[in-house]
Short mmCIF file of C-alpha atoms and ligand atoms in Angstrom, two decimals:
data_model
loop_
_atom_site.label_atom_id
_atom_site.label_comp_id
_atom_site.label_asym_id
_atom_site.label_seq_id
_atom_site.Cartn_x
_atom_site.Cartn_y
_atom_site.Cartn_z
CA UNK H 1 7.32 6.23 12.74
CA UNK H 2 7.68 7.92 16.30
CA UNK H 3 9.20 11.20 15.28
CA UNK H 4 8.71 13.26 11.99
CA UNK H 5 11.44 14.53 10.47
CA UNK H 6 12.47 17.86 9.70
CA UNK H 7 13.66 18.57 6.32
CA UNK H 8 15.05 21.69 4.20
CA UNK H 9 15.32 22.06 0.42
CA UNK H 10 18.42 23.96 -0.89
CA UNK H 11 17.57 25.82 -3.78
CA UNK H 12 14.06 25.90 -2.89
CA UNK H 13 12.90 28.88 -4.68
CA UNK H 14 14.35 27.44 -8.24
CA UNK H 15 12.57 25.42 -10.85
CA UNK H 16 13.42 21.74 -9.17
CA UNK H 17 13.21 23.26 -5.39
CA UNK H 18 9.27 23.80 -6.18
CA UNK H 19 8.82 20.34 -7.31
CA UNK H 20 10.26 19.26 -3.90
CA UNK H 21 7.87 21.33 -1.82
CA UNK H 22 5.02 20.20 -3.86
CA UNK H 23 6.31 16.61 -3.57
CA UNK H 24 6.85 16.87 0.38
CA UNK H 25 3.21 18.44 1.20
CA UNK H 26 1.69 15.67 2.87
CA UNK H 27 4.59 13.62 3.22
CA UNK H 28 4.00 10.79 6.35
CA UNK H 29 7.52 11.36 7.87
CA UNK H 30 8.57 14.61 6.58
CA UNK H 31 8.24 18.31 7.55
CA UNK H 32 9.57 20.95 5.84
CA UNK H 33 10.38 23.47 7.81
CA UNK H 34 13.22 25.16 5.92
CA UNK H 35 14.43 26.75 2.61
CA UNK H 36 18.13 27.84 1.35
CA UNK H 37 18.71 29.83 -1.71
CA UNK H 38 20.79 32.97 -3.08
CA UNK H 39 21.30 35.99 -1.69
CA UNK H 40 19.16 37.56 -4.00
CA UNK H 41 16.29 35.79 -2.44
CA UNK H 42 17.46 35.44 1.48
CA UNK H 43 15.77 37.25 4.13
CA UNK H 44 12.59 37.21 2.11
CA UNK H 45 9.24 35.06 2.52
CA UNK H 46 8.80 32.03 0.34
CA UNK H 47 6.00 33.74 -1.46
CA UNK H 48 7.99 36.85 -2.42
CA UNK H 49 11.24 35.43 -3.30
CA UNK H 50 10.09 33.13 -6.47
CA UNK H 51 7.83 32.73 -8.90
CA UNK H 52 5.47 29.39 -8.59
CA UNK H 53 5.61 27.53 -11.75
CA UNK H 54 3.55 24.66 -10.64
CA UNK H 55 -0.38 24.39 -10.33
CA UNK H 56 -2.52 25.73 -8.17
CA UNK H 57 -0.89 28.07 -5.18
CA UNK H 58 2.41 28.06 -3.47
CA UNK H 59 1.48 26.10 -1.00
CA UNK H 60 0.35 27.71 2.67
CA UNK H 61 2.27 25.99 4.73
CA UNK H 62 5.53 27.05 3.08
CA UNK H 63 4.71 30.37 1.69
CA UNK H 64 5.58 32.37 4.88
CA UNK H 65 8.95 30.54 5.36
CA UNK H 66 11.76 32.94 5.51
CA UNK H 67 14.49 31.71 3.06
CA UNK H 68 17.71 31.81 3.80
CA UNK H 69 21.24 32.17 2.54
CA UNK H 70 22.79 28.63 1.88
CA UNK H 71 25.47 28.94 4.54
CA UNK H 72 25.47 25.42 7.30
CA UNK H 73 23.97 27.17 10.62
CA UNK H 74 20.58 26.62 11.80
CA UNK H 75 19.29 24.24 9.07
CA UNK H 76 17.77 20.72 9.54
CA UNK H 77 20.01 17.78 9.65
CA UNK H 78 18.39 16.43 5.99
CA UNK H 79 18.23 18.76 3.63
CA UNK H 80 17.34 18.21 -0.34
CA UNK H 81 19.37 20.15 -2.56
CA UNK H 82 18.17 21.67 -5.60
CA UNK H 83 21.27 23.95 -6.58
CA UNK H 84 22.09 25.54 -9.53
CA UNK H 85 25.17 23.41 -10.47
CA UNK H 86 27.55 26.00 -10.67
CA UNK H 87 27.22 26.84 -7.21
CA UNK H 88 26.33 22.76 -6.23
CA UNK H 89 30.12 21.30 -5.66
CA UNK H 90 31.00 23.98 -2.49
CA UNK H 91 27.81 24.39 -1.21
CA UNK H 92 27.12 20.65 -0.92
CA UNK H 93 30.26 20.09 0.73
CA UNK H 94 30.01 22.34 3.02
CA UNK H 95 26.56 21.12 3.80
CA UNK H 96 28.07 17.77 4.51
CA UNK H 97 31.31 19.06 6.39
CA UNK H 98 29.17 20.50 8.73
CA UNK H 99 27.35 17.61 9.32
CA UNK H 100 23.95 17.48 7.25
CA UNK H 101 22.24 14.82 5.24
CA UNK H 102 22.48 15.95 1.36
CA UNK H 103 20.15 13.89 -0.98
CA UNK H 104 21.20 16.07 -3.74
CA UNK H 105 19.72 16.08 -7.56
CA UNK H 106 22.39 17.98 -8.96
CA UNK H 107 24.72 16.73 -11.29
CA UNK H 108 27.67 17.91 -9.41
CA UNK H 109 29.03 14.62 -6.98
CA UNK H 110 26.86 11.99 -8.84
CA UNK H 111 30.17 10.32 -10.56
CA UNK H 112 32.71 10.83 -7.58
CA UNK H 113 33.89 7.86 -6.10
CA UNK H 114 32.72 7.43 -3.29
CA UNK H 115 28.91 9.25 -3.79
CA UNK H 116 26.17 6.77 -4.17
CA UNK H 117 23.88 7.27 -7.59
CA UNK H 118 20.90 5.78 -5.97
CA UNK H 119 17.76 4.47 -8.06
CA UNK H 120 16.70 2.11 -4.85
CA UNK H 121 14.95 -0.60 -7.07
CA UNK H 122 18.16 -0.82 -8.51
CA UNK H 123 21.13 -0.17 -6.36
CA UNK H 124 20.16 0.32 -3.09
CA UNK H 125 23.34 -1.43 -1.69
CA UNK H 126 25.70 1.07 -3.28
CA UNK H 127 24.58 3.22 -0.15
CA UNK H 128 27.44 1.30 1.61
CA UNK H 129 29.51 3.77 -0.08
CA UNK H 130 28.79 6.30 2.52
CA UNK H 131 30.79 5.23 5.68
CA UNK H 132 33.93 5.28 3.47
CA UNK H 133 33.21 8.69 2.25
CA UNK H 134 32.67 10.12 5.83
CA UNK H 135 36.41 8.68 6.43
CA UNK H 136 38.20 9.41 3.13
CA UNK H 137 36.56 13.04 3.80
CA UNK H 138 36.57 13.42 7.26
CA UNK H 139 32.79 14.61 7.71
CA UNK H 140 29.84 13.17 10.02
CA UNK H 141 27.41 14.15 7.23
CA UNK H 142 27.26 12.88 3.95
CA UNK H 143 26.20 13.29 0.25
CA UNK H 144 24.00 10.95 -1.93
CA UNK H 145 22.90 11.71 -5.15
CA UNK H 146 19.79 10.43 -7.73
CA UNK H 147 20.51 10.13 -11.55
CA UNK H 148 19.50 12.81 -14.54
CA UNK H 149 16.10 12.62 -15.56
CA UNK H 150 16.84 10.24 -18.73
CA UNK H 151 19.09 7.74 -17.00
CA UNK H 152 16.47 6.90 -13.72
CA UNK H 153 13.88 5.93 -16.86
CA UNK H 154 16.94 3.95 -18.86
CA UNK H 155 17.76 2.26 -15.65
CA UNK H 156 14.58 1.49 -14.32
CA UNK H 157 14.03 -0.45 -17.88
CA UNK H 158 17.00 -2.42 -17.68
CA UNK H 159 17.10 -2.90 -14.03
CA UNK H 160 14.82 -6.05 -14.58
CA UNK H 161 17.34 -7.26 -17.49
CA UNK H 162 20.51 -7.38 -15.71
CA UNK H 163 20.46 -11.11 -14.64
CA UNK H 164 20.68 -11.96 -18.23
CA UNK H 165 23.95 -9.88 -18.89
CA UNK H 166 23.79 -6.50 -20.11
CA UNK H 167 26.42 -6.43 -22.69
CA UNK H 168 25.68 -3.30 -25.45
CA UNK H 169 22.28 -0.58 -25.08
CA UNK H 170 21.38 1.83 -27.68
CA UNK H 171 19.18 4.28 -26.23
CA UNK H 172 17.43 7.20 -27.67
CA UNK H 173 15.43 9.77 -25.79
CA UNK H 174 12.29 11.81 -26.43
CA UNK H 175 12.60 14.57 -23.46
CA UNK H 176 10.23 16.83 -22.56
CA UNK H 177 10.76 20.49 -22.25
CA UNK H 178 9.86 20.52 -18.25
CA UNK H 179 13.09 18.83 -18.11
CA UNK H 180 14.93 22.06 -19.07
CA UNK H 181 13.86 24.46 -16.34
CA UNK H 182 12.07 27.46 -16.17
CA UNK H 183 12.50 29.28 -18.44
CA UNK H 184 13.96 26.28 -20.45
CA UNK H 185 13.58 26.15 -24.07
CA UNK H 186 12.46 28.96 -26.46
CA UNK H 187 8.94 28.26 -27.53
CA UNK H 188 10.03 29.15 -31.19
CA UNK H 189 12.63 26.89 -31.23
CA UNK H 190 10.52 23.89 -29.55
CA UNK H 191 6.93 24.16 -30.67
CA UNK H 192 6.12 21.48 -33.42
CA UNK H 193 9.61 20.97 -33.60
CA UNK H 194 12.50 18.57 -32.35
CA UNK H 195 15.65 19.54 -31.15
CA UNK H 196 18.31 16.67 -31.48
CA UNK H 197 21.30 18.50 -29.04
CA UNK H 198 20.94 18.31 -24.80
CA UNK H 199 24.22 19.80 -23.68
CA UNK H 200 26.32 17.28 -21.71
CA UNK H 201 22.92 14.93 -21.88
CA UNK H 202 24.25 12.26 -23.87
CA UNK H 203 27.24 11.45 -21.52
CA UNK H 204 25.61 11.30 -18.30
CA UNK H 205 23.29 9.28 -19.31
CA UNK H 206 26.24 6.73 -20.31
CA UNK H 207 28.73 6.97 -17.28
CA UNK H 208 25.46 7.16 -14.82
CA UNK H 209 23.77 4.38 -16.21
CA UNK H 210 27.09 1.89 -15.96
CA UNK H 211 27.97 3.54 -12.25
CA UNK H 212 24.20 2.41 -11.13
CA UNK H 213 24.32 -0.46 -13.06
CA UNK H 214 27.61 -1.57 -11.65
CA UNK H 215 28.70 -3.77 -8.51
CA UNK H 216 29.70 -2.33 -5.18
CA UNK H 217 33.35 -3.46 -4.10
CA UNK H 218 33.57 -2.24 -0.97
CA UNK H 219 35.39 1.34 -1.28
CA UNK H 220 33.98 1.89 -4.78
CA UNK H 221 31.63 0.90 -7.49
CA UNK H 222 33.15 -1.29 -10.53
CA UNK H 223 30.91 0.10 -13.86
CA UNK H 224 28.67 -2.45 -15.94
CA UNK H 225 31.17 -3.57 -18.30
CA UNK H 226 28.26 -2.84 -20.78
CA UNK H 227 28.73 -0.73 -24.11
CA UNK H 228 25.98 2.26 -23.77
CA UNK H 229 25.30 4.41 -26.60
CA UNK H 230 22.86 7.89 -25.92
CA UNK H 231 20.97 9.60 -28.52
CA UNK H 232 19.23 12.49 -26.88
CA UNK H 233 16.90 14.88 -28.11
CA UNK H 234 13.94 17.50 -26.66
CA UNK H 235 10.59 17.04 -27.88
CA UNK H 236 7.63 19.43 -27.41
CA UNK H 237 6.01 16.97 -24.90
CA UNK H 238 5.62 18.64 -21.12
CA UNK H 239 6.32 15.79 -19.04
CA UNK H 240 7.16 13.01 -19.54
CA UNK H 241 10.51 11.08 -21.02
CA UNK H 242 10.25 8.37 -23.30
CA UNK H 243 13.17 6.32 -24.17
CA UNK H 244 13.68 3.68 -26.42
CA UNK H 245 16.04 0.63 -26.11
CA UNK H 246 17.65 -2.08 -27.83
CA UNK H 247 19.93 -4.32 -25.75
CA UNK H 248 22.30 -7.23 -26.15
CA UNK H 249 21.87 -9.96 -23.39
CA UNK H 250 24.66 -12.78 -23.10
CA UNK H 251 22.56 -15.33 -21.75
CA UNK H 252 20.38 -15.21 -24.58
CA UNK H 253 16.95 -14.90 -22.60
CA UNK H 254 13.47 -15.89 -24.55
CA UNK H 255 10.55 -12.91 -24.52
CA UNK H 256 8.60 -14.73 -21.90
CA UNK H 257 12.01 -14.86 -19.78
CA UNK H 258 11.89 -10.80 -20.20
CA UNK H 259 8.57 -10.43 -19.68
CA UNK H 260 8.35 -12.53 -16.31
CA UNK H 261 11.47 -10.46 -15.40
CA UNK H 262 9.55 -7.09 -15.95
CA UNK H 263 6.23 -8.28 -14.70
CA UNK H 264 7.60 -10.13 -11.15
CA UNK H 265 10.30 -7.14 -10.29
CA UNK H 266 9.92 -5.46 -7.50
CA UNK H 267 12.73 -4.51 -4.67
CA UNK H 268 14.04 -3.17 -1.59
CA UNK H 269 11.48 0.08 -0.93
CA UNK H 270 7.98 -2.07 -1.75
CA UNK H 271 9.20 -4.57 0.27
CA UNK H 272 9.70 -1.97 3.15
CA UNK H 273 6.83 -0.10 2.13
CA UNK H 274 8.37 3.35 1.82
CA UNK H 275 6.07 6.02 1.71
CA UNK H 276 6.44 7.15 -2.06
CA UNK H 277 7.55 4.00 -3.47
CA UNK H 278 5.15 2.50 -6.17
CA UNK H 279 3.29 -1.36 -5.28
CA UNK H 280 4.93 -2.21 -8.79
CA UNK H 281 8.11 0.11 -10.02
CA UNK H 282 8.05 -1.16 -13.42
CA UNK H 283 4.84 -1.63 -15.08
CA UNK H 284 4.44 -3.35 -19.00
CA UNK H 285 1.83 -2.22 -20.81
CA UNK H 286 0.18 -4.77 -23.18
CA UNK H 287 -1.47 -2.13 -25.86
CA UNK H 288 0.95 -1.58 -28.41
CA UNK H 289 0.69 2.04 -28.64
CA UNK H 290 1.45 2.84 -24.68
CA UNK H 291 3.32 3.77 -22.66
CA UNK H 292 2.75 7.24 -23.92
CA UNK H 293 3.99 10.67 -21.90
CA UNK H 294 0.53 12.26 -22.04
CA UNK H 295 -1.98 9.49 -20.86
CA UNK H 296 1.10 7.65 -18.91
CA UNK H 297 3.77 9.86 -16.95
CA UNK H 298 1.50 10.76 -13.99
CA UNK H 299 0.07 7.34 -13.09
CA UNK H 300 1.58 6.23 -9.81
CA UNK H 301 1.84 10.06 -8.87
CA UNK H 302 4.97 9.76 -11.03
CA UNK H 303 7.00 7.43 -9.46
CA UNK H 304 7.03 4.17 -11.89
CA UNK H 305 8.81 3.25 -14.76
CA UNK H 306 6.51 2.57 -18.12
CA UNK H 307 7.67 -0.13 -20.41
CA UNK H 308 6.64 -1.77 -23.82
CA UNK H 309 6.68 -2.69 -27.30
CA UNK H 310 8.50 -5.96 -26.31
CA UNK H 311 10.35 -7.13 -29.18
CA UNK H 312 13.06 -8.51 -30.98
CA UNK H 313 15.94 -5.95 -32.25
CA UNK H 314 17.45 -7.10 -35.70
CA UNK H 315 20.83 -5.14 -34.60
CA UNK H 316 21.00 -6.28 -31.07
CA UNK H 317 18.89 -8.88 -29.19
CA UNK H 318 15.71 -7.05 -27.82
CA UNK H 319 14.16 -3.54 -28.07
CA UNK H 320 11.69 -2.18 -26.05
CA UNK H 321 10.30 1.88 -24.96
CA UNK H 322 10.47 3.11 -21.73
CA UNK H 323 8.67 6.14 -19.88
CA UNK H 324 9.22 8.24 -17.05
CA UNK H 325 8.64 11.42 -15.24
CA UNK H 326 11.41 13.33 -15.47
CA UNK H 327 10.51 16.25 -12.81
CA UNK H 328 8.76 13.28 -10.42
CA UNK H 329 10.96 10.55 -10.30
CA UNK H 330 13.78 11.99 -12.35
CA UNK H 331 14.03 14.89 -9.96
CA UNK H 332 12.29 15.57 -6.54
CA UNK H 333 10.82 11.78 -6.24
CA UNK H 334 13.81 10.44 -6.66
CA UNK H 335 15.51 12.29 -4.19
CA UNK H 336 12.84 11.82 -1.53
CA UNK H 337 12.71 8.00 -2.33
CA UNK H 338 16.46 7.60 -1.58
CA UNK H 339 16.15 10.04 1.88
CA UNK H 340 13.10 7.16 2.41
CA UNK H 341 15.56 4.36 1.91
CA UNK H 342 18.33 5.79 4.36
CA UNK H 343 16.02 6.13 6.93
CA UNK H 344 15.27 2.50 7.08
CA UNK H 345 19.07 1.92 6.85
CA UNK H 346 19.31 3.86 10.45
CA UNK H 347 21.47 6.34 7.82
CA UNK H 348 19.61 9.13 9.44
CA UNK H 349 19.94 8.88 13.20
N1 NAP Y 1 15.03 21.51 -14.30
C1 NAP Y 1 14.99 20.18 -14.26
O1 NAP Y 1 14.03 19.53 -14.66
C2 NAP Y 1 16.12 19.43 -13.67
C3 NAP Y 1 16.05 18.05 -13.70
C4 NAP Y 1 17.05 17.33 -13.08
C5 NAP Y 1 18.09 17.99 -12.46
N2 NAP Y 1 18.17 19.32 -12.46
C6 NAP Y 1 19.25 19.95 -11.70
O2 NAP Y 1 18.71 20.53 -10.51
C7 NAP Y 1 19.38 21.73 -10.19
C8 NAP Y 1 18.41 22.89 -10.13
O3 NAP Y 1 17.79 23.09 -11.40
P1 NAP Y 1 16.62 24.16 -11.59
O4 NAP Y 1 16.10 24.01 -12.96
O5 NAP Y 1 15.67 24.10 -10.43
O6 NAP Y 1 17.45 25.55 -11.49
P2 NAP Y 1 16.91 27.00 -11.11
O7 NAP Y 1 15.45 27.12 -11.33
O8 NAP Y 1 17.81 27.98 -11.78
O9 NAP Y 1 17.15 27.10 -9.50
C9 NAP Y 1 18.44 27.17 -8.96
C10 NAP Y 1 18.38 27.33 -7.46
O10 NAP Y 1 19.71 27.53 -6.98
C11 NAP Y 1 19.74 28.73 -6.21
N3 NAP Y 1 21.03 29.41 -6.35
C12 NAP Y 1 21.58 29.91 -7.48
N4 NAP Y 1 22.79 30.48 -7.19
C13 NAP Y 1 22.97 30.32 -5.86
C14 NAP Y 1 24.00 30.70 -4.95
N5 NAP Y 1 25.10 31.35 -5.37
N6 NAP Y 1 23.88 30.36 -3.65
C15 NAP Y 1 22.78 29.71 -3.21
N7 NAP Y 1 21.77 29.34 -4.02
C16 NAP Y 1 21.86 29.64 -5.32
C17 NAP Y 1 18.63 29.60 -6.77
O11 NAP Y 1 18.27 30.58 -5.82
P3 NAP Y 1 17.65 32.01 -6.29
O12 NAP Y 1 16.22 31.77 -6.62
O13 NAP Y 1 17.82 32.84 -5.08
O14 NAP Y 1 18.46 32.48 -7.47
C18 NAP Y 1 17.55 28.53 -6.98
O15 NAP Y 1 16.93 28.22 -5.76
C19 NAP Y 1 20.47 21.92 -11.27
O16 NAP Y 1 21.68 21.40 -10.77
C20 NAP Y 1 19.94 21.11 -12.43
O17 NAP Y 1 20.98 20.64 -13.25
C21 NAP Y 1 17.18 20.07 -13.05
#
């Protein structure tokens, strides 16, 4: 590309926010050049207004940034947002009114309307969404949003399936305690333990998976008619979440239909080449103890989907397990993978 792009992360001090500046060092087209959080941390250098919960150093280049409040003024046209979500809705929207670029990972906007929930292996033309949500709202900027870290794995596993109807899924999760923040979940109630509650978890994963699984009609998205069932629970794994799946396909496809499906998909941002999109999104693994979290979840820096275990479901018609990492490509990868796609859609010009 010509010209790099300047970016800013809002929320940059918090848990996520870190995982975006350690996911944008070295990025080909991206600079960040600017970070938006509280008050309590405004007017203060990177380094000094958070602690860095990520290895190694806070990184040089950002470390003498001076943060500042989250108020639309001098900030780059694209910014990430990272915001606590009770603060999200206004913030984003005033982001957006004023004109920016949010590629947010909060939960907030994901199921409004007229807000793409972009996985763009899997729904990259629900992006059309956006010039009818500059209208309806009456803003030159605009908001898109990635999934929670559970759905982008559940979605990336059945992306491959839909041709062959997606009627019913059963999925239950193995989530790893990264995916709860900093501080996130009490060591005494996680360690050698598993907890089978993740507030709100369960229904997200649900009403995201059918929005991004559904067909754009023009103004909105129509939701996979599919039934989807959640089971989600935390595990004392660090990164890393494993789901597994059984599914109920109309056309009644054979295993070696569902395995050429997984092996020969690939989409939109390998065939553009984006800059953090994997050569091969969704990856089977033949040994029949894999994918696992610990040996698995970084491969690809993070940004594939793990599947295996291939077989047939007594219940439904086909079960399989599913990995992926939730603070990579359920969080900050995800985020900069969709800002990678509207680029090449001229959706940042
Ligand atoms: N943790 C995960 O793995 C994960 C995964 C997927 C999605 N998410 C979502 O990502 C978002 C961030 O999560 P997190 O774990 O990174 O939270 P976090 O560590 O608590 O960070 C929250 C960020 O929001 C900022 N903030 C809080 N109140 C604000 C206000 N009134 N005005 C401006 N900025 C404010 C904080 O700034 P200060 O430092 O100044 O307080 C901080 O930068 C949430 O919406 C969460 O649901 C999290």
């Amino acid at each position: 590309m010509e010209h790099r792009i300047e970016v800013g992360i809002l929320g940059g001090t918090g848990m996520v926010g870190q995982h975006f500046v350690k996911f944008l060092q070295g990025h080909s087209w991206f600079d960040l050049k600017w970070l938006g959080a509280s008050d309590r941390s405004a007017g203060k250098k990177y380094r000094n207004a958070m602690k860095w919960h990520l290895g190694g150093e806070t990184p040089e280049s950002v470390a003498d940034i001076v943060v500042e409040d989250c108020k639309p003024g001098n900030a780059p046209r694209l910014l990430f947002s990272a915001m606590d979500a009770s603060v999200a809705t206004e913030i984003e929207r005033a982001f957006a009114q004023a004109g920016h670029v949010v590629v947010s990972n909060s939960k907030n906007h994901r199921m409004e309307r007229d807000v793409p929930l972009l996985v763009p292996e899997i729904n990259p033309d629900h992006l059309k969404l956006v010039p009818g949500q500059q209208r309806a709202r009456g803003w030159k900027g605009q908001i898109v949003t990635n999934p929670n870290c559970s759905t982008v794995v559940l979605t990336m596993g059945l992306g491959p399936l839909k041709p062959f109807g997606i009627t019913k899924v059963i999925a239950t999760t193995l989530q790893a305690i990264s995916g709860a923040g900093y501080p996130g979940v009490p060591s005494m109630d996680i360690n050698a333990n598993v907890i089978p509650f993740i507030g709100g978890e369960e229904e997200k994963m649900q009403q995201e998976t059918q929005k991004i699984l559904g067909e754009f009609r023009g103004d909105h998205v129509e939701p996979l008619a599919a039934r989807v069932s959640a089971h989600c629970n935390r595990v004392p794994v660090v990164d890393g979440h494993t789901v597994t799946i059984s599914v109920e396909l109309s056309s009644k496809p054979s295993l070696a239909d569902l395995r050429h499906a997984f092996d020969s998909f690939t989409s939109v941002p390998q065939a553009r080449n984006l800059p953090s999109a994997p050569a091969r999104p969704v990856q089977y693994m033949e040994q029949q103890d894999r994918p696992q979290p610990r040996k698995d979840a970084e491969r690809d820096r993070g940004m594939a989907a793990f599947v295996g275990r291939l077989r047939e479901c007594p219940v439904l018609d086909w079960k399989f397990v599913a990995l992926g990492h939730n603070t990579v490509r359920g969080a900050a990868g995800a985020a900069v993978l969709n800002a990678e796609l509207m680029y090449t859609e001229g959706m940042l010009d």
